[in-house]
Amino acid sequence: MKVTQHIAEAKDTLFSFEILPPLKGSTIDSIYRTMDTLMEFAPAFIDVTYHREEFVYREEPGGLLRKKIIKKRPGTVGICAAIGNKYKIDTVPHIICGGFTADETEDALIDLRFLGIDNVLALRGDPIKSQPDFRPEPGGHAYAADLVGQIKKMNEGSYQDPELKNTERTDFCIGVAGYPEKHFEAPNLNTDLFYLEQKIANGADYIVTQMFFDNNAFFDFQNKCKERNIHVPIIPGIKPITSKKQLVSIPKHFFINLPDVLVENILKAKSDTEVKEIGIEWCIQQCKELKAAGVPVLHFYTMGKSEETAKIAKAVW
Ligand code: FAD
């Protein structure tokens, strides 16, 4: 079932969770353990992130450096299929522009259709570490809006491959990313919203936001979207702070602000346990306020920490 259909039929705020494929070498059991912890909250859908390959240089005998492509977290599509099959729940694989030609994207989407997957989150992807900025694959897409356009065309029966002209249409529900505190490359929030509007105009059905720790950032974003006639559901992305290190790593990696009071309280905490308690309690209060404001879904970034997520979900449930 489509994410938008879940939202349309819901009587209250729904829960959804985003999980990461396990590191290469681990088995699907770690995903099942995460799912077992989270199923209690009857999630409407489960997002599975996609992780691009990276280049590393490995030293060979004799000192020669060989460029090697590695993918640390493979298996997004397979994991979605496995979760759907075992838990009878809708999954949302993330698909990205980076590293894919439009033809390869088409093949991937056809696979998703075979597997009965109704939703995708369409993203550009970040620049890979060895490149200073995002470089699209030759024959691929430079922006998420273009990827959305390709999926929408497939939904209308128009494929890259002209031989597929008279085949059935796909029927994907398309999600895209939104940034209450703007995307790090955008010169300002208004410009970023202008491009978000393009994603919607090209066919996106809903928005999931980057995490934020100040609900006012989300509410302002919601209002600005309304002013721009963006009326698709906006799903807040939520994550608790669980360690002092994250006071640096979260702003560094996600380009978001942490509220003064939260930072002060975490800095004052005397133990790791106390830090976690403060982070979880902050997140619970955020969720309660968002739920009271009528958000359609609370989307939790689990980042491999399903127990903390479960504590929050239990308090808000
Ligand atoms: P876009 O919407 O293409 O925007 C990228 C930047 O380009 C923005 O600054 C935008 O303002 C600007 N822009 C857009 N269109 C144009 C244009 N026509 N001309 C000029 N500028 C333009 N990454 C992964 O690799 N895997 C994942 O699974 C993943 N999941 C995510 C889930 C969520 C909910 C979120 C919020 C992010 C996720 N990301 C993931 C990270 C995402 O890939 C990065 O934030 C990426 O840098 C931008 O992706 P986007 O889809 O928002 O890009």
Short mmCIF file of C-alpha atoms and ligand atoms in Angstrom, two decimals:
data_model
loop_
_atom_site.label_atom_id
_atom_site.label_comp_id
_atom_site.label_asym_id
_atom_site.label_seq_id
_atom_site.Cartn_x
_atom_site.Cartn_y
_atom_site.Cartn_z
CA MET A 1 0.00 0.00 0.00
CA LYS A 2 1.15 3.54 -0.72
CA VAL A 3 2.44 5.83 2.03
CA THR A 4 -0.15 8.43 0.99
CA GLN A 5 -2.92 5.83 1.30
CA HIS A 6 -1.75 4.90 4.81
CA ILE A 7 -1.92 8.59 5.70
CA ALA A 8 -5.33 9.12 4.10
CA GLU A 9 -6.82 6.16 6.00
CA ALA A 10 -5.19 6.91 9.39
CA LYS A 11 -7.23 8.17 12.33
CA ASP A 12 -4.16 9.27 14.30
CA THR A 13 -0.47 10.02 13.78
CA LEU A 14 1.28 6.97 12.33
CA PHE A 15 4.74 5.67 13.14
CA SER A 16 7.42 4.74 10.62
CA PHE A 17 11.05 3.76 11.03
CA GLU A 18 14.12 4.17 8.88
CA ILE A 19 16.70 1.42 9.11
CA LEU A 20 20.17 1.01 7.66
CA PRO A 21 21.27 -2.14 5.84
CA PRO A 22 23.73 -4.01 8.07
CA LEU A 23 27.44 -3.70 7.43
CA LYS A 24 28.79 -6.05 4.77
CA GLY A 25 29.43 -9.45 6.30
CA SER A 26 26.52 -9.29 8.76
CA THR A 27 23.39 -11.31 8.20
CA ILE A 28 19.75 -10.27 7.84
CA ASP A 29 19.23 -11.39 11.46
CA SER A 30 20.36 -8.00 12.74
CA ILE A 31 17.56 -6.42 10.68
CA TYR A 32 15.06 -8.92 12.03
CA ARG A 33 16.15 -8.14 15.61
CA THR A 34 15.58 -4.43 14.92
CA MET A 35 12.21 -5.17 13.34
CA ASP A 36 11.17 -7.40 16.26
CA THR A 37 11.78 -4.47 18.64
CA LEU A 38 9.81 -2.05 16.48
CA MET A 39 6.82 -4.12 15.33
CA GLU A 40 5.07 -3.48 18.66
CA PHE A 41 4.37 0.06 17.40
CA ALA A 42 2.57 -1.16 14.26
CA PRO A 43 4.67 0.93 11.86
CA ALA A 44 2.84 1.95 8.71
CA PHE A 45 6.02 1.50 6.68
CA ILE A 46 9.74 0.91 7.00
CA ASP A 47 12.30 2.92 5.05
CA VAL A 48 15.58 1.24 4.11
CA THR A 49 18.46 3.57 3.26
CA TYR A 50 20.74 3.17 0.24
CA HIS A 51 24.50 3.48 0.60
CA ARG A 52 26.68 4.32 -2.33
CA GLU A 53 29.95 2.68 -3.13
CA GLU A 54 33.17 4.46 -2.10
CA PHE A 55 36.66 4.32 -3.54
CA VAL A 56 39.51 3.29 -1.28
CA TYR A 57 43.18 2.89 -2.05
CA ARG A 58 44.62 -0.41 -0.74
CA GLU A 59 48.38 -0.93 -0.51
CA GLU A 60 49.59 -4.01 -2.36
CA PRO A 61 52.86 -5.92 -1.73
CA GLY A 62 55.61 -3.72 -3.16
CA GLY A 63 53.88 -0.53 -2.03
CA LEU A 64 51.65 -0.13 -5.08
CA LEU A 65 48.30 1.54 -4.31
CA ARG A 66 45.30 -0.05 -5.98
CA LYS A 67 41.97 1.76 -6.30
CA LYS A 68 39.17 -0.44 -5.03
CA ILE A 69 35.43 0.10 -4.98
CA ILE A 70 33.78 -0.92 -1.72
CA LYS A 71 30.19 -0.88 -0.62
CA LYS A 72 29.83 -1.07 3.13
CA ARG A 73 26.07 -1.51 3.37
CA PRO A 74 24.69 -3.40 0.37
CA GLY A 75 21.27 -4.96 -0.01
CA THR A 76 18.61 -2.22 0.20
CA VAL A 77 16.21 -3.88 -2.26
CA GLY A 78 16.73 -7.40 -0.87
CA ILE A 79 16.18 -6.16 2.68
CA CYS A 80 12.93 -4.43 1.65
CA ALA A 81 11.73 -7.64 0.03
CA ALA A 82 12.73 -9.73 3.08
CA ILE A 83 10.98 -7.38 5.53
CA GLY A 84 7.86 -7.20 3.37
CA ASN A 85 7.75 -10.95 3.15
CA LYS A 86 8.39 -11.74 6.82
CA TYR A 87 6.42 -8.94 8.51
CA LYS A 88 3.76 -8.24 5.84
CA ILE A 89 4.51 -4.56 6.06
CA ASP A 90 5.14 -1.86 3.44
CA THR A 91 8.73 -0.87 2.79
CA VAL A 92 10.22 2.22 1.20
CA PRO A 93 13.59 1.66 -0.44
CA HIS A 94 15.67 4.81 -0.88
CA ILE A 95 16.93 5.27 -4.39
CA ILE A 96 19.55 7.82 -5.29
CA CYS A 97 20.84 9.54 -8.43
CA GLY A 98 24.54 9.16 -7.53
CA GLY A 99 26.27 6.25 -9.27
CA PHE A 100 23.33 5.34 -11.53
CA THR A 101 22.50 6.03 -15.15
CA ALA A 102 18.81 6.60 -15.90
CA ASP A 103 18.75 3.17 -17.60
CA GLU A 104 20.08 1.48 -14.46
CA THR A 105 17.50 3.35 -12.39
CA GLU A 106 14.79 2.08 -14.70
CA ASP A 107 15.98 -1.52 -14.20
CA ALA A 108 16.06 -1.04 -10.43
CA LEU A 109 12.51 0.33 -10.45
CA ILE A 110 11.31 -2.58 -12.57
CA ASP A 111 12.82 -4.95 -9.98
CA LEU A 112 10.97 -3.09 -7.21
CA ARG A 113 7.74 -3.47 -9.10
CA PHE A 114 8.29 -7.22 -9.51
CA LEU A 115 8.76 -7.39 -5.75
CA GLY A 116 5.44 -5.64 -5.10
CA ILE A 117 7.06 -2.55 -3.57
CA ASP A 118 4.73 0.45 -3.93
CA ASN A 119 6.84 3.29 -2.54
CA VAL A 120 10.26 4.84 -3.11
CA LEU A 121 12.09 7.75 -1.53
CA ALA A 122 13.85 9.56 -4.40
CA LEU A 123 17.09 11.30 -3.42
CA ARG A 124 20.12 12.80 -5.05
CA GLY A 125 22.64 11.29 -2.63
CA ASP A 126 25.68 13.01 -1.13
CA PRO A 127 29.00 13.56 -2.88
CA ILE A 128 31.29 10.56 -2.38
CA LYS A 129 34.21 11.20 -0.02
CA SER A 130 36.80 11.29 -2.80
CA GLN A 131 34.92 14.09 -4.61
CA PRO A 132 34.52 17.70 -3.42
CA ASP A 133 30.99 18.01 -4.77
CA PHE A 134 28.22 15.84 -6.14
CA ARG A 135 28.96 14.54 -9.65
CA PRO A 136 26.12 12.85 -11.50
CA GLU A 137 26.84 9.64 -13.35
CA PRO A 138 27.11 10.25 -17.13
CA GLY A 139 23.58 9.52 -18.37
CA GLY A 140 22.27 9.85 -14.81
CA HIS A 141 20.47 12.59 -12.90
CA ALA A 142 21.98 15.66 -11.29
CA TYR A 143 19.07 16.39 -8.95
CA ALA A 144 16.38 14.46 -7.14
CA ALA A 145 13.73 16.41 -9.11
CA ASP A 146 14.98 14.74 -12.31
CA LEU A 147 14.81 11.29 -10.69
CA VAL A 148 11.25 12.06 -9.55
CA GLY A 149 10.46 13.05 -13.14
CA GLN A 150 11.75 9.71 -14.42
CA ILE A 151 9.67 7.72 -11.92
CA LYS A 152 6.58 9.80 -12.70
CA LYS A 153 7.07 9.12 -16.41
CA MET A 154 7.25 5.38 -15.70
CA ASN A 155 3.99 5.78 -13.75
CA GLU A 156 2.57 7.23 -16.96
CA GLY A 157 3.91 4.34 -19.04
CA SER A 158 6.91 6.14 -20.53
CA TYR A 159 10.17 4.20 -20.15
CA GLN A 160 13.80 4.88 -21.09
CA ASP A 161 13.76 1.71 -23.13
CA PRO A 162 11.57 2.40 -26.21
CA GLU A 163 10.82 -1.34 -26.44
CA LEU A 164 8.84 -1.02 -23.22
CA LYS A 165 6.49 1.52 -24.81
CA ASN A 166 3.38 -0.57 -24.61
CA THR A 167 4.04 -2.27 -21.29
CA GLU A 168 2.09 -1.56 -18.15
CA ARG A 169 2.65 1.57 -16.14
CA THR A 170 4.31 1.44 -12.76
CA ASP A 171 2.40 3.00 -9.87
CA PHE A 172 5.00 4.17 -7.36
CA CYS A 173 4.20 6.56 -4.56
CA ILE A 174 7.17 8.92 -4.54
CA GLY A 175 8.65 10.52 -1.42
CA VAL A 176 11.35 13.21 -1.40
CA ALA A 177 13.57 14.85 1.20
CA GLY A 178 12.90 18.28 2.72
CA TYR A 179 15.18 20.33 4.96
CA PRO A 180 13.58 22.57 7.65
CA GLU A 181 17.01 24.16 8.22
CA LYS A 182 17.85 24.08 4.47
CA HIS A 183 20.09 21.69 2.55
CA PHE A 184 23.76 22.41 3.16
CA GLU A 185 24.46 23.40 -0.46
CA ALA A 186 21.50 25.77 -0.81
CA PRO A 187 22.36 29.47 -0.46
CA ASN A 188 19.23 29.99 1.67
CA LEU A 189 16.00 28.29 2.70
CA ASN A 190 13.94 30.06 0.03
CA THR A 191 16.11 28.76 -2.79
CA ASP A 192 15.98 25.28 -1.32
CA LEU A 193 12.17 25.51 -1.11
CA PHE A 194 12.05 26.63 -4.73
CA TYR A 195 13.76 23.36 -5.69
CA LEU A 196 11.54 21.39 -3.31
CA GLU A 197 8.59 22.83 -5.23
CA GLN A 198 10.13 21.42 -8.43
CA LYS A 199 10.27 17.94 -6.88
CA ILE A 200 6.56 18.20 -6.08
CA ALA A 201 5.73 19.64 -9.52
CA ASN A 202 7.61 16.72 -11.11
CA GLY A 203 5.42 14.23 -9.29
CA ALA A 204 6.51 13.70 -5.66
CA ASP A 205 3.66 12.62 -3.39
CA TYR A 206 5.07 13.36 0.06
CA ILE A 207 8.04 14.86 1.89
CA VAL A 208 10.14 13.40 4.73
CA THR A 209 12.25 15.95 6.54
CA GLN A 210 15.81 15.91 7.71
CA MET A 211 16.01 15.53 11.49
CA PHE A 212 15.61 18.66 13.62
CA PHE A 213 15.72 19.28 17.36
CA ASP A 214 13.66 22.45 17.52
CA ASN A 215 10.05 21.90 16.48
CA ASN A 216 9.76 25.57 15.52
CA ALA A 217 12.08 24.84 12.59
CA PHE A 218 9.61 22.18 11.41
CA PHE A 219 6.50 24.35 11.96
CA ASP A 220 8.12 27.28 10.07
CA PHE A 221 9.04 24.91 7.25
CA GLN A 222 5.45 23.59 7.12
CA ASN A 223 4.13 27.17 6.90
CA LYS A 224 6.60 28.14 4.19
CA CYS A 225 5.61 25.05 2.19
CA LYS A 226 1.93 26.05 2.50
CA GLU A 227 2.75 29.58 1.30
CA ARG A 228 4.30 27.98 -1.78
CA ASN A 229 1.24 25.83 -2.39
CA ILE A 230 3.01 22.64 -1.41
CA HIS A 231 0.14 20.62 -0.02
CA VAL A 232 1.53 17.06 0.01
CA PRO A 233 1.96 15.39 3.44
CA ILE A 234 5.09 16.53 5.29
CA ILE A 235 6.50 13.85 7.58
CA PRO A 236 8.90 14.98 10.32
CA GLY A 237 12.12 12.96 10.65
CA ILE A 238 13.06 12.37 14.30
CA LYS A 239 16.16 11.18 16.12
CA PRO A 240 17.34 11.49 19.74
CA ILE A 241 20.81 12.60 20.82
CA THR A 242 22.36 9.63 22.62
CA SER A 243 25.97 10.69 23.24
CA LYS A 244 28.03 13.81 23.91
CA LYS A 245 29.98 13.16 20.70
CA GLN A 246 26.83 13.78 18.69
CA LEU A 247 26.86 17.43 19.76
CA VAL A 248 29.63 17.73 17.17
CA SER A 249 28.90 14.91 14.73
CA ILE A 250 25.22 15.73 14.10
CA PRO A 251 25.75 19.40 13.14
CA LYS A 252 28.85 18.38 11.17
CA HIS A 253 27.16 15.65 9.11
CA PHE A 254 23.61 16.92 8.88
CA PHE A 255 24.14 20.72 8.98
CA ILE A 256 21.49 21.35 11.62
CA ASN A 257 21.37 23.41 14.80
CA LEU A 258 20.99 22.06 18.29
CA PRO A 259 18.97 24.19 20.75
CA ASP A 260 20.93 25.91 23.57
CA VAL A 261 19.03 24.22 26.42
CA LEU A 262 19.53 20.75 24.98
CA VAL A 263 23.26 21.35 24.50
CA GLU A 264 23.68 22.85 28.00
CA ASN A 265 21.86 19.95 29.65
CA ILE A 266 23.85 17.34 27.78
CA LEU A 267 27.14 19.07 28.59
CA LYS A 268 26.19 19.11 32.29
CA ALA A 269 25.34 15.37 32.31
CA LYS A 270 27.63 13.28 34.50
CA SER A 271 27.36 9.94 32.75
CA ASP A 272 26.59 8.38 29.37
CA THR A 273 23.33 7.06 30.82
CA GLU A 274 22.31 10.57 31.87
CA VAL A 275 23.11 11.91 28.37
CA LYS A 276 20.89 9.25 26.84
CA GLU A 277 18.05 10.02 29.28
CA ILE A 278 18.22 13.73 28.44
CA GLY A 279 18.32 13.06 24.69
CA ILE A 280 15.43 10.60 24.82
CA GLU A 281 13.29 12.86 27.03
CA TRP A 282 13.89 15.81 24.65
CA CYS A 283 12.84 13.65 21.73
CA ILE A 284 9.71 12.42 23.55
CA GLN A 285 8.62 16.01 24.20
CA GLN A 286 9.28 16.88 20.55
CA CYS A 287 7.18 13.93 19.39
CA LYS A 288 4.31 14.74 21.77
CA GLU A 289 4.16 18.31 20.48
CA LEU A 290 4.34 17.19 16.83
CA LYS A 291 1.63 14.62 17.41
CA ALA A 292 -0.59 17.21 19.11
CA ALA A 293 -0.02 19.47 16.10
CA GLY A 294 -1.43 16.68 13.89
CA VAL A 295 1.59 15.54 11.88
CA PRO A 296 0.60 12.59 9.67
CA VAL A 297 3.51 10.34 10.64
CA LEU A 298 6.41 10.39 13.12
CA HIS A 299 9.34 9.01 11.14
CA PHE A 300 12.16 7.77 13.36
CA TYR A 301 15.75 7.54 12.16
CA THR A 302 16.82 4.44 14.09
CA MET A 303 20.46 4.47 12.92
CA GLY A 304 20.98 1.04 14.41
CA LYS A 305 19.61 2.14 17.83
CA SER A 306 16.24 0.45 17.90
CA GLU A 307 16.08 0.26 21.71
CA GLU A 308 16.26 4.03 22.17
CA THR A 309 13.72 4.47 19.38
CA ALA A 310 11.41 1.94 21.05
CA LYS A 311 11.61 3.85 24.38
CA ILE A 312 10.50 7.04 22.63
CA ALA A 313 7.78 5.31 20.62
CA LYS A 314 6.43 3.70 23.82
CA ALA A 315 6.18 7.08 25.56
CA VAL A 316 4.40 8.70 22.62
CA TRP A 317 2.26 5.72 21.53
P1 FAD B 1 18.12 17.55 -4.23
O1 FAD B 1 16.68 17.74 -3.97
O2 FAD B 1 18.56 17.25 -5.62
O3 FAD B 1 18.87 18.87 -3.72
C1 FAD B 1 20.28 18.90 -3.58
C2 FAD B 1 20.76 20.35 -3.55
O4 FAD B 1 20.63 20.92 -4.87
C3 FAD B 1 19.96 21.27 -2.65
O5 FAD B 1 20.83 22.22 -2.11
C4 FAD B 1 18.95 21.93 -3.59
O6 FAD B 1 18.55 23.21 -3.11
C5 FAD B 1 19.79 22.05 -4.86
N1 FAD B 1 19.03 21.94 -6.10
C6 FAD B 1 18.01 21.13 -6.39
N2 FAD B 1 17.63 21.25 -7.67
C7 FAD B 1 18.45 22.18 -8.22
C8 FAD B 1 18.59 22.75 -9.53
N3 FAD B 1 17.77 22.40 -10.53
N4 FAD B 1 19.58 23.67 -9.74
C9 FAD B 1 20.41 24.04 -8.73
N5 FAD B 1 20.32 23.54 -7.47
C10 FAD B 1 19.36 22.62 -7.22
N6 FAD B 1 21.47 9.83 1.14
C11 FAD B 1 21.85 8.61 0.70
O7 FAD B 1 22.91 8.48 0.06
N7 FAD B 1 21.10 7.48 0.96
C12 FAD B 1 19.93 7.54 1.64
O8 FAD B 1 19.30 6.51 1.85
C13 FAD B 1 19.48 8.82 2.12
N8 FAD B 1 18.31 8.95 2.77
C14 FAD B 1 17.87 10.19 3.13
C15 FAD B 1 16.59 10.33 3.74
C16 FAD B 1 16.12 11.58 4.12
C17 FAD B 1 14.74 11.70 4.73
C18 FAD B 1 16.93 12.73 3.94
C19 FAD B 1 16.45 14.09 4.39
C20 FAD B 1 18.19 12.62 3.34
C21 FAD B 1 18.66 11.35 2.91
N9 FAD B 1 19.90 11.20 2.27
C22 FAD B 1 20.30 9.96 1.83
C23 FAD B 1 20.78 12.35 2.10
C24 FAD B 1 20.58 13.06 0.74
O9 FAD B 1 20.95 12.20 -0.31
C25 FAD B 1 21.47 14.31 0.77
O10 FAD B 1 20.98 15.24 1.69
C26 FAD B 1 21.76 14.93 -0.57
O11 FAD B 1 22.86 15.83 -0.41
C27 FAD B 1 20.61 15.74 -1.17
O12 FAD B 1 19.60 14.93 -1.58
P2 FAD B 1 18.19 15.55 -2.09
O13 FAD B 1 17.41 14.42 -2.61
O14 FAD B 1 17.60 16.41 -1.05
O15 FAD B 1 18.76 16.44 -3.31
#
